[in-house]
mmCIF file of C-alpha atoms in Angstrom:
data_model
loop_
_atom_site.group_PDB
_atom_site.id
_atom_site.type_symbol
_atom_site.label_atom_id
_atom_site.label_comp_id
_atom_site.label_asym_id
_atom_site.label_seq_id
_atom_site.Cartn_x
_atom_site.Cartn_y
_atom_site.Cartn_z
ATOM 1 C CA MET B 1 0.000 0.000 0.000
ATOM 2 C CA ILE B 2 1.072 3.548 -0.769
ATOM 3 C CA VAL B 3 0.212 6.883 0.853
ATOM 4 C CA LYS B 4 -0.351 9.277 -2.061
ATOM 5 C CA TRP B 5 -0.876 12.512 -0.143
ATOM 6 C CA VAL B 6 -1.622 13.920 3.302
ATOM 7 C CA ASP B 7 -3.706 16.993 4.183
ATOM 8 C CA LEU B 8 -3.502 18.444 7.721
ATOM 9 C CA GLU B 9 -5.473 21.288 9.252
ATOM 10 C CA ASN B 10 -4.775 22.675 12.744
ATOM 11 C CA TYR B 11 -2.615 19.660 13.570
ATOM 12 C CA ARG B 12 0.165 20.277 16.108
ATOM 13 C CA ASN B 13 2.230 23.169 14.676
ATOM 14 C CA TYR B 14 0.697 22.884 11.176
ATOM 15 C CA ARG B 15 -1.994 25.471 10.438
ATOM 16 C CA HIS B 16 -2.681 23.904 7.061
ATOM 17 C CA VAL B 17 -0.372 21.756 4.988
ATOM 18 C CA PHE B 18 -0.777 19.452 1.999
ATOM 19 C CA PHE B 19 2.065 17.224 0.854
ATOM 20 C CA GLU B 20 2.432 14.520 -1.766
ATOM 21 C CA LEU B 21 4.565 11.438 -1.215
ATOM 22 C CA SER B 22 6.743 9.275 -3.438
ATOM 23 C CA PRO B 23 5.852 5.559 -3.575
ATOM 24 C CA THR B 24 9.459 4.787 -2.602
ATOM 25 C CA LEU B 25 11.463 7.113 -0.348
ATOM 26 C CA ASN B 26 10.389 10.313 1.412
ATOM 27 C CA VAL B 27 12.572 12.415 3.691
ATOM 28 C CA PHE B 28 11.604 15.217 6.086
ATOM 29 C CA VAL B 29 14.656 17.269 7.074
ATOM 30 C CA GLY B 30 14.746 19.852 9.835
ATOM 31 C CA GLU B 31 16.115 20.854 13.187
ATOM 32 C CA ASN B 32 14.507 19.460 16.308
ATOM 33 C CA GLY B 33 11.216 21.073 17.257
ATOM 34 C CA GLN B 34 10.300 22.265 13.745
ATOM 35 C CA GLY B 35 7.556 19.696 13.057
ATOM 36 C CA LYS B 36 9.123 16.850 11.102
ATOM 37 C CA THR B 37 8.065 14.249 13.687
ATOM 38 C CA ASN B 38 4.583 15.801 13.707
ATOM 39 C CA ALA B 39 4.273 15.011 9.981
ATOM 40 C CA LEU B 40 5.314 11.410 10.620
ATOM 41 C CA GLU B 41 2.987 11.157 13.610
ATOM 42 C CA SER B 42 0.036 12.308 11.490
ATOM 43 C CA ILE B 43 0.506 9.352 9.124
ATOM 44 C CA PHE B 44 0.747 6.964 12.074
ATOM 45 C CA TYR B 45 -2.429 8.496 13.513
ATOM 46 C CA LEU B 46 -4.294 8.145 10.223
ATOM 47 C CA GLY B 47 -3.403 4.444 10.252
ATOM 48 C CA ILE B 48 -3.847 3.518 13.910
ATOM 49 C CA GLY B 49 -6.270 6.148 15.188
ATOM 50 C CA LYS B 50 -3.836 6.865 18.027
ATOM 51 C CA SER B 51 -0.647 8.833 18.528
ATOM 52 C CA HIS B 52 2.586 7.130 19.554
ATOM 53 C CA ARG B 53 3.490 10.179 21.651
ATOM 54 C CA THR B 54 0.374 10.970 23.676
ATOM 55 C CA VAL B 55 -2.817 9.241 24.831
ATOM 56 C CA ARG B 56 -4.733 12.548 24.860
ATOM 57 C CA ASP B 57 -6.088 13.292 21.403
ATOM 58 C CA TYR B 58 -6.836 16.928 22.204
ATOM 59 C CA GLU B 59 -3.081 17.577 22.477
ATOM 60 C CA LEU B 60 -2.882 17.052 18.708
ATOM 61 C CA ILE B 61 -5.106 20.081 18.057
ATOM 62 C CA GLN B 62 -3.151 23.241 17.327
ATOM 63 C CA PHE B 63 -2.999 25.612 20.271
ATOM 64 C CA GLY B 64 -5.892 28.064 20.215
ATOM 65 C CA GLU B 65 -8.071 25.891 17.961
ATOM 66 C CA THR B 66 -10.863 23.463 18.854
ATOM 67 C CA ARG B 67 -10.731 21.069 15.905
ATOM 68 C CA SER B 68 -8.098 19.267 13.850
ATOM 69 C CA THR B 69 -8.634 17.422 10.564
ATOM 70 C CA LEU B 70 -6.342 14.818 9.004
ATOM 71 C CA LYS B 71 -6.883 13.360 5.513
ATOM 72 C CA THR B 72 -4.963 10.988 3.273
ATOM 73 C CA LEU B 73 -5.344 8.946 0.099
ATOM 74 C CA VAL B 74 -4.087 5.359 0.357
ATOM 75 C CA GLU B 75 -3.511 3.298 -2.772
ATOM 76 C CA HIS B 76 -4.018 -0.466 -2.485
ATOM 77 C CA GLU B 77 -3.538 -3.093 -5.168
ATOM 78 C CA ILE B 78 -7.296 -3.438 -5.661
ATOM 79 C CA ARG B 79 -8.741 -0.027 -4.767
ATOM 80 C CA ASN B 80 -7.984 3.334 -3.174
ATOM 81 C CA TYR B 81 -9.219 4.686 0.149
ATOM 82 C CA GLN B 82 -9.539 8.283 1.216
ATOM 83 C CA LEU B 83 -9.242 8.337 4.995
ATOM 84 C CA GLU B 84 -10.212 11.187 7.279
ATOM 85 C CA ILE B 85 -10.083 11.672 11.039
ATOM 86 C CA GLN B 86 -11.454 14.724 12.783
ATOM 87 C CA ILE B 87 -10.473 15.486 16.379
ATOM 88 C CA GLU B 88 -12.684 17.928 18.267
ATOM 89 C CA GLU B 89 -11.987 19.270 21.727
ATOM 90 C CA ASN B 90 -14.416 17.966 24.397
ATOM 91 C CA VAL B 91 -16.077 15.772 21.750
ATOM 92 C CA GLY B 92 -13.515 13.196 20.630
ATOM 93 C CA LYS B 93 -12.681 11.875 17.195
ATOM 94 C CA LYS B 94 -14.680 10.823 14.149
ATOM 95 C CA ALA B 95 -13.503 8.807 11.151
ATOM 96 C CA TRP B 96 -14.520 8.548 7.497
ATOM 97 C CA ILE B 97 -13.507 6.189 4.692
ATOM 98 C CA ASN B 98 -14.311 7.387 1.170
ATOM 99 C CA HIS B 99 -16.532 10.055 2.763
ATOM 100 C CA ALA B 100 -18.631 7.446 4.635
ATOM 101 C CA PRO B 101 -18.663 7.846 8.451
ATOM 102 C CA TYR B 102 -17.381 4.995 10.614
ATOM 103 C CA LYS B 103 -18.655 4.869 14.184
ATOM 104 C CA LYS B 104 -16.180 2.231 15.349
ATOM 105 C CA MET B 105 -12.444 2.798 15.047
ATOM 106 C CA SER B 106 -12.063 -0.991 14.957
ATOM 107 C CA ASP B 107 -13.789 -0.905 11.533
ATOM 108 C CA TYR B 108 -11.607 1.988 10.356
ATOM 109 C CA ILE B 109 -8.206 0.588 11.374
ATOM 110 C CA GLY B 110 -6.435 -1.591 8.818
ATOM 111 C CA HIS B 111 -6.960 0.533 5.723
ATOM 112 C CA LEU B 112 -3.535 2.112 6.250
ATOM 113 C CA GLN B 113 -1.053 -0.268 7.860
ATOM 114 C CA VAL B 114 2.071 1.322 9.311
ATOM 115 C CA VAL B 115 5.215 0.238 11.134
ATOM 116 C CA LEU B 116 6.949 2.936 13.160
ATOM 117 C CA PHE B 117 10.561 2.712 14.312
ATOM 118 C CA SER B 118 11.660 5.444 16.731
ATOM 119 C CA PRO B 119 14.456 5.989 19.274
ATOM 120 C CA GLU B 120 11.930 5.213 22.026
ATOM 121 C CA ASP B 121 11.671 1.621 20.789
ATOM 122 C CA LEU B 122 14.192 0.581 23.441
ATOM 123 C CA GLN B 123 11.257 0.942 25.828
ATOM 124 C CA LEU B 124 9.758 -2.146 24.199
ATOM 125 C CA LEU B 125 12.302 -4.083 26.230
ATOM 126 C CA LYS B 126 13.008 -1.773 29.146
ATOM 127 C CA GLY B 127 9.531 -0.336 29.674
ATOM 128 C CA SER B 128 6.413 -1.667 31.362
ATOM 129 C CA PRO B 129 4.462 -4.776 30.218
ATOM 130 C CA ALA B 130 1.681 -2.439 29.051
ATOM 131 C CA LEU B 131 3.965 -1.187 26.253
ATOM 132 C CA ARG B 132 4.572 -4.718 25.003
ATOM 133 C CA ARG B 133 0.860 -5.567 25.138
ATOM 134 C CA ARG B 134 0.149 -2.383 23.166
ATOM 135 C CA PHE B 135 2.751 -3.469 20.615
ATOM 136 C CA LEU B 136 0.891 -6.768 20.121
ATOM 137 C CA ASP B 137 -2.536 -5.143 20.042
ATOM 138 C CA ILE B 138 -1.574 -2.555 17.409
ATOM 139 C CA GLU B 139 0.097 -5.014 15.073
ATOM 140 C CA ILE B 140 -2.602 -7.697 15.303
ATOM 141 C CA GLY B 141 -5.391 -5.124 15.097
ATOM 142 C CA GLN B 142 -4.078 -3.607 11.859
ATOM 143 C CA SER B 143 -4.584 -6.851 9.963
ATOM 144 C CA GLN B 144 -7.461 -8.366 11.969
ATOM 145 C CA PRO B 145 -10.165 -5.813 12.878
ATOM 146 C CA THR B 146 -12.186 -8.455 14.750
ATOM 147 C CA TYR B 147 -9.357 -8.564 17.275
ATOM 148 C CA LEU B 148 -9.973 -4.895 18.120
ATOM 149 C CA TYR B 149 -13.690 -5.615 18.531
ATOM 150 C CA HIS B 150 -12.992 -8.304 21.138
ATOM 151 C CA LEU B 151 -10.285 -6.181 22.774
ATOM 152 C CA ALA B 152 -12.689 -3.254 23.218
ATOM 153 C CA LEU B 153 -15.379 -5.483 24.743
ATOM 154 C CA TYR B 154 -12.824 -7.206 26.970
ATOM 155 C CA ASN B 155 -11.558 -3.866 28.294
ATOM 156 C CA LYS B 156 -15.106 -2.600 28.846
ATOM 157 C CA THR B 157 -16.029 -5.742 30.805
ATOM 158 C CA LEU B 158 -12.757 -5.561 32.735
ATOM 159 C CA GLN B 159 -13.537 -2.002 33.834
ATOM 160 C CA GLN B 160 -17.012 -3.108 34.953
ATOM 161 C CA ARG B 161 -15.564 -6.010 36.939
ATOM 162 C CA ASN B 162 -12.923 -3.849 38.614
ATOM 163 C CA ARG B 163 -15.533 -1.233 39.575
ATOM 164 C CA PHE B 164 -17.715 -3.985 40.988
ATOM 165 C CA LEU B 165 -14.807 -5.443 42.979
ATOM 166 C CA LYS B 166 -14.341 -2.044 44.632
ATOM 167 C CA SER B 167 -17.976 -1.939 45.769
ATOM 168 C CA HIS B 168 -18.983 -3.074 49.250
ATOM 169 C CA ASN B 169 -21.851 -5.249 48.074
ATOM 170 C CA ILE B 170 -20.432 -8.206 46.113
ATOM 171 C CA ASP B 171 -22.991 -10.223 44.152
ATOM 172 C CA GLU B 172 -21.171 -13.408 43.134
ATOM 173 C CA SER B 173 -23.776 -14.298 40.517
ATOM 174 C CA LEU B 174 -22.994 -11.022 38.729
ATOM 175 C CA LEU B 175 -19.296 -11.840 38.957
ATOM 176 C CA ASP B 176 -20.077 -15.153 37.247
ATOM 177 C CA VAL B 177 -21.644 -13.268 34.326
ATOM 178 C CA LEU B 178 -18.702 -10.875 34.063
ATOM 179 C CA ASP B 179 -16.222 -13.756 34.273
ATOM 180 C CA GLU B 180 -18.001 -15.519 31.427
ATOM 181 C CA GLN B 181 -17.867 -12.394 29.253
ATOM 182 C CA LEU B 182 -14.185 -11.853 30.046
ATOM 183 C CA SER B 183 -13.508 -15.476 29.121
ATOM 184 C CA ILE B 184 -15.313 -15.205 25.778
ATOM 185 C CA HIS B 185 -13.474 -12.083 24.629
ATOM 186 C CA GLY B 186 -10.216 -12.881 26.418
ATOM 187 C CA SER B 187 -9.943 -16.294 24.770
ATOM 188 C CA TYR B 188 -10.110 -14.690 21.312
ATOM 189 C CA ILE B 189 -7.415 -12.188 22.296
ATOM 190 C CA LEU B 190 -5.185 -14.973 23.608
ATOM 191 C CA LEU B 191 -5.649 -17.134 20.522
ATOM 192 C CA LYS B 192 -4.714 -14.317 18.130
ATOM 193 C CA ARG B 193 -1.826 -13.131 20.285
ATOM 194 C CA ILE B 194 -0.318 -16.609 20.464
ATOM 195 C CA ASP B 195 -0.687 -17.130 16.700
ATOM 196 C CA PHE B 196 1.012 -13.784 16.034
ATOM 197 C CA PHE B 197 3.635 -14.372 18.708
ATOM 198 C CA LYS B 198 4.773 -17.714 17.293
ATOM 199 C CA ASP B 199 5.529 -16.138 13.915
ATOM 200 C CA LEU B 200 7.067 -13.081 15.576
ATOM 201 C CA ASN B 201 9.446 -15.215 17.633
ATOM 202 C CA HIS B 202 10.586 -17.191 14.588
ATOM 203 C CA ILE B 203 11.119 -14.205 12.264
ATOM 204 C CA ALA B 204 12.643 -11.855 14.864
ATOM 205 C CA SER B 205 15.061 -14.548 16.063
ATOM 206 C CA SER B 206 16.221 -15.180 12.502
ATOM 207 C CA LEU B 207 16.704 -11.450 11.872
ATOM 208 C CA TYR B 208 18.609 -11.028 15.123
ATOM 209 C CA GLU B 209 21.112 -13.687 14.077
ATOM 210 C CA LYS B 210 21.796 -11.759 10.859
ATOM 211 C CA ILE B 211 22.697 -8.493 12.560
ATOM 212 C CA ALA B 212 24.045 -9.466 15.996
ATOM 213 C CA TYR B 213 27.723 -8.958 16.711
ATOM 214 C CA GLN B 214 28.055 -12.413 18.241
ATOM 215 C CA LYS B 215 26.350 -15.732 17.697
ATOM 216 C CA GLU B 216 23.567 -15.211 20.193
ATOM 217 C CA LYS B 217 20.208 -16.922 20.177
ATOM 218 C CA LEU B 218 17.192 -14.686 20.689
ATOM 219 C CA ASN B 219 14.135 -16.352 22.160
ATOM 220 C CA ILE B 220 10.883 -14.586 22.990
ATOM 221 C CA LYS B 221 8.443 -16.021 25.515
ATOM 222 C CA TYR B 222 4.768 -15.166 25.898
ATOM 223 C CA ASP B 223 4.326 -14.824 29.656
ATOM 224 C CA SER B 224 0.687 -15.664 30.357
ATOM 225 C CA SER B 225 -0.949 -14.868 33.678
ATOM 226 C CA LEU B 226 -2.779 -18.189 33.281
ATOM 227 C CA ARG B 227 0.512 -19.911 34.141
ATOM 228 C CA ILE B 228 0.076 -22.597 31.487
ATOM 229 C CA ASP B 229 3.136 -24.547 30.388
ATOM 230 C CA ASP B 230 4.455 -23.349 27.009
ATOM 231 C CA ALA B 231 4.088 -26.812 25.491
ATOM 232 C CA TYR B 232 0.307 -26.571 25.992
ATOM 233 C CA LEU B 233 -0.169 -22.788 25.756
ATOM 234 C CA TYR B 234 1.074 -22.573 22.173
ATOM 235 C CA SER B 235 -1.331 -25.278 20.970
ATOM 236 C CA PHE B 236 -4.511 -24.302 22.861
ATOM 237 C CA THR B 237 -7.790 -23.935 20.984
ATOM 238 C CA ILE B 238 -10.100 -20.990 21.622
ATOM 239 C CA HIS B 239 -12.347 -23.240 23.731
ATOM 240 C CA GLU B 240 -9.407 -24.360 25.861
ATOM 241 C CA PHE B 241 -8.385 -20.735 26.395
ATOM 242 C CA GLN B 242 -11.958 -19.850 27.363
ATOM 243 C CA GLU B 243 -12.162 -22.687 29.883
ATOM 244 C CA ALA B 244 -8.711 -21.938 31.335
ATOM 245 C CA LEU B 245 -9.479 -18.224 31.696
ATOM 246 C CA TYR B 246 -12.867 -18.801 33.318
ATOM 247 C CA THR B 247 -11.393 -21.350 35.731
ATOM 248 C CA GLY B 248 -8.535 -18.982 36.548
ATOM 249 C CA LEU B 249 -10.923 -16.110 37.286
ATOM 250 C CA GLN B 250 -12.922 -18.366 39.591
ATOM 251 C CA LYS B 251 -9.799 -19.465 41.461
ATOM 252 C CA GLN B 252 -8.574 -15.890 41.834
ATOM 253 C CA ARG B 253 -11.931 -14.502 42.957
ATOM 254 C CA LYS B 254 -11.149 -14.217 46.683
ATOM 255 C CA GLN B 255 -7.828 -12.548 45.963
ATOM 256 C CA ASP B 256 -9.454 -10.237 43.409
ATOM 257 C CA ILE B 257 -12.105 -9.181 45.937
ATOM 258 C CA HIS B 258 -9.404 -8.570 48.535
ATOM 259 C CA GLN B 259 -7.246 -6.524 46.132
ATOM 260 C CA CYS B 260 -10.225 -4.890 44.358
ATOM 261 C CA ILE B 261 -8.715 -5.657 40.949
ATOM 262 C CA THR B 262 -8.711 -8.436 38.340
ATOM 263 C CA THR B 263 -5.385 -10.240 38.699
ATOM 264 C CA ILE B 264 -5.586 -12.682 35.792
ATOM 265 C CA GLY B 265 -6.232 -12.369 32.055
ATOM 266 C CA PRO B 266 -4.564 -11.091 28.867
ATOM 267 C CA HIS B 267 -4.411 -7.586 30.387
ATOM 268 C CA ARG B 268 -1.728 -8.965 32.754
ATOM 269 C CA ASP B 269 0.375 -10.784 30.140
ATOM 270 C CA ASP B 270 3.848 -9.864 28.948
ATOM 271 C CA LEU B 271 6.588 -10.656 26.432
ATOM 272 C CA LEU B 272 9.955 -11.787 27.803
ATOM 273 C CA PHE B 273 13.194 -11.647 25.806
ATOM 274 C CA TYR B 274 16.128 -13.988 26.281
ATOM 275 C CA LEU B 275 19.616 -14.024 24.760
ATOM 276 C CA ASN B 276 21.286 -17.395 25.200
ATOM 277 C CA GLU B 277 18.655 -18.110 27.865
ATOM 278 C CA LYS B 278 19.517 -14.974 29.881
ATOM 279 C CA ASP B 279 16.978 -12.215 30.513
ATOM 280 C CA ALA B 280 17.841 -9.543 27.921
ATOM 281 C CA LYS B 281 15.978 -6.856 29.868
ATOM 282 C CA LYS B 282 18.203 -7.377 32.914
ATOM 283 C CA TYR B 283 21.492 -8.531 31.429
ATOM 284 C CA GLY B 284 21.514 -7.347 27.818
ATOM 285 C CA SER B 285 23.659 -4.388 26.811
ATOM 286 C CA GLN B 286 22.032 -1.333 25.240
ATOM 287 C CA GLY B 287 23.441 -2.439 21.885
ATOM 288 C CA GLN B 288 21.875 -5.887 22.257
ATOM 289 C CA GLN B 289 18.557 -4.376 23.320
ATOM 290 C CA ARG B 290 18.590 -1.996 20.352
ATOM 291 C CA THR B 291 19.255 -4.938 18.011
ATOM 292 C CA ILE B 292 16.297 -6.825 19.506
ATOM 293 C CA ALA B 293 14.055 -3.778 19.005
ATOM 294 C CA LEU B 294 15.201 -3.476 15.390
ATOM 295 C CA SER B 295 14.557 -7.187 14.838
ATOM 296 C CA LEU B 296 11.020 -6.801 16.202
ATOM 297 C CA ARG B 297 10.188 -3.897 13.899
ATOM 298 C CA LEU B 298 11.546 -5.647 10.828
ATOM 299 C CA ALA B 299 9.622 -8.781 11.790
ATOM 300 C CA GLU B 300 6.446 -6.664 11.990
ATOM 301 C CA ILE B 301 6.819 -5.711 8.346
ATOM 302 C CA GLU B 302 7.086 -9.328 7.227
ATOM 303 C CA LEU B 303 4.207 -10.426 9.452
ATOM 304 C CA LEU B 304 1.853 -7.733 8.197
ATOM 305 C CA TYR B 305 2.734 -8.725 4.643
ATOM 306 C CA LYS B 306 2.047 -12.369 5.478
ATOM 307 C CA LEU B 307 -1.366 -11.515 6.925
ATOM 308 C CA SER B 308 -2.576 -8.985 4.329
ATOM 309 C CA ARG B 309 -0.372 -9.709 1.261
ATOM 310 C CA GLU B 310 0.561 -6.030 1.124
ATOM 311 C CA TYR B 311 3.558 -4.326 2.670
ATOM 312 C CA PRO B 312 2.832 -1.646 5.277
ATOM 313 C CA VAL B 313 4.201 1.886 5.166
ATOM 314 C CA LEU B 314 7.496 2.202 7.058
ATOM 315 C CA LEU B 315 7.954 5.260 9.290
ATOM 316 C CA LEU B 316 11.488 5.975 10.551
ATOM 317 C CA ASP B 317 11.617 8.762 13.127
ATOM 318 C CA ASP B 318 15.269 9.875 13.267
ATOM 319 C CA VAL B 319 16.479 6.336 13.988
ATOM 320 C CA LEU B 320 19.291 5.897 11.481
ATOM 321 C CA SER B 321 21.520 8.100 13.616
ATOM 322 C CA GLU B 322 20.848 5.686 16.487
ATOM 323 C CA LEU B 323 22.281 2.726 14.568
ATOM 324 C CA ASP B 324 26.068 2.890 14.742
ATOM 325 C CA ASP B 325 26.621 -0.405 12.937
ATOM 326 C CA ASP B 326 26.591 -0.578 9.129
ATOM 327 C CA ARG B 327 25.056 -4.069 9.166
ATOM 328 C CA GLN B 328 22.052 -2.782 11.079
ATOM 329 C CA LYS B 329 21.695 0.202 8.763
ATOM 330 C CA ASN B 330 22.026 -1.907 5.632
ATOM 331 C CA LEU B 331 19.471 -4.470 6.810
ATOM 332 C CA LEU B 332 17.000 -1.745 7.701
ATOM 333 C CA LEU B 333 17.609 0.126 4.474
ATOM 334 C CA SER B 334 17.250 -3.029 2.381
ATOM 335 C CA MET B 335 13.678 -3.124 3.668
ATOM 336 C CA THR B 336 13.072 0.372 2.304
ATOM 337 C CA GLU B 337 13.451 -1.054 -1.212
ATOM 338 C CA LYS B 338 10.333 -3.177 -0.620
ATOM 339 C CA VAL B 339 8.074 -0.652 1.079
ATOM 340 C CA GLN B 340 7.132 2.996 0.932
ATOM 341 C CA THR B 341 9.395 4.674 3.469
ATOM 342 C CA ILE B 342 8.966 8.011 5.216
ATOM 343 C CA LEU B 343 11.823 9.136 7.421
ATOM 344 C CA THR B 344 12.859 12.158 9.441
ATOM 345 C CA THR B 345 16.400 13.390 9.982
ATOM 346 C CA THR B 346 18.321 16.504 10.947
ATOM 347 C CA SER B 347 20.847 15.909 8.141
ATOM 348 C CA TRP B 348 20.092 14.181 4.848
ATOM 349 C CA SER B 349 23.660 14.528 3.555
ATOM 350 C CA SER B 350 24.901 12.181 6.283
ATOM 351 C CA LEU B 351 22.474 9.462 5.135
ATOM 352 C CA ALA B 352 22.269 9.895 1.350
ATOM 353 C CA ASP B 353 25.100 7.468 0.588
ATOM 354 C CA TYR B 354 23.146 4.605 2.170
ATOM 355 C CA PHE B 355 20.292 4.878 -0.336
ATOM 356 C CA ARG B 356 20.213 3.795 -3.971
ATOM 357 C CA MET B 357 17.259 6.008 -4.829
ATOM 358 C CA ALA B 358 16.647 9.741 -4.846
ATOM 359 C CA PRO B 359 14.020 10.760 -2.292
ATOM 360 C CA LYS B 360 11.078 13.083 -2.282
ATOM 361 C CA LEU B 361 12.656 15.663 0.016
ATOM 362 C CA TYR B 362 10.889 18.166 2.278
ATOM 363 C CA LYS B 363 12.521 20.785 4.443
ATOM 364 C CA VAL B 364 10.598 21.477 7.646
ATOM 365 C CA ASP B 365 10.865 24.857 9.357
ATOM 366 C CA SER B 366 8.407 26.092 12.000
ATOM 367 C CA GLY B 367 5.520 24.036 10.639
ATOM 368 C CA ILE B 368 6.143 25.004 7.010
ATOM 369 C CA LEU B 369 7.066 22.360 4.430
ATOM 370 C CA THR B 370 9.199 23.239 1.419
ATOM 371 C CA SER B 371 9.658 20.658 -1.345
ATOM 372 C CA GLU B 372 13.309 20.321 -2.360
ATOM 373 C CA GLY B 373 13.192 17.292 -4.618
#
């Protein structure tokens, strides 16, 4: 898929900007704080319906305004889609596809698939489990909208259960109903996560071996709060997940009531990373952790292609300067020959020699884009 153009109004530091994109390589050059990452973020937002930098949509609206509008045209092999998201202060966001309104973002997401690689990706390893769950949810949701449907209902039921656990009048029959609903939606989430994870582990491990300094074996483990042995977890059916989750919720009920929170389910799961069977989060060097993060992002591209038969759009937010090894740069840049790539940098001249193609080049200065090639 290819992003043909982007139109932004009252978005971050852009009053109004329209820019066209090359189907191959696009570069936004500018000093820090001028808006080049904002342009990249807008494309991510048009694909995911969320920012990678803030959870508060109203922060995307230009200061002094009450509404922001983002539009793009996405070219697929079969047909084109014009996407639009409008963010309004104190109202929320609305989405359109080919001028038709979409009430559910889960139905909107997937029409523009993106993979973002940024300097903050080290937090995938070093950060909280919530970041790694979000990583899974975004990537699975882009290619399987039904996953987002079940995820939304699971989270809604989870909030209801947690509120109920905090009340002083516990009706166990109502807890039974909530546990059943959590099990139905949670089992679907677990099934899709495990399917995605198995491919992710295989592809990322293979990529890591290609770019690691030493012969190290990367292994990723899905750490389930259900505490099921890996040999069984990775082969469970949706019905087995549903039964295991319901049974687990029943067993944890007294503890959940005591702690006033749901202590088991996919919302408590995590990804663990091992290098030669040692915890990479604890014992891995920053270079090793960066290589793992790079391997994960490259694996995402291949997995999204496997699931949708189209390559996603690759967004590189000033990351090439973070890679001090030519093998890492060359592997990443070899991927740019397969996919539409949009990158930001403070200096194009320092990167130009790595690319075989001439880019569509934009200079960014105080929210103003100037085409330079």
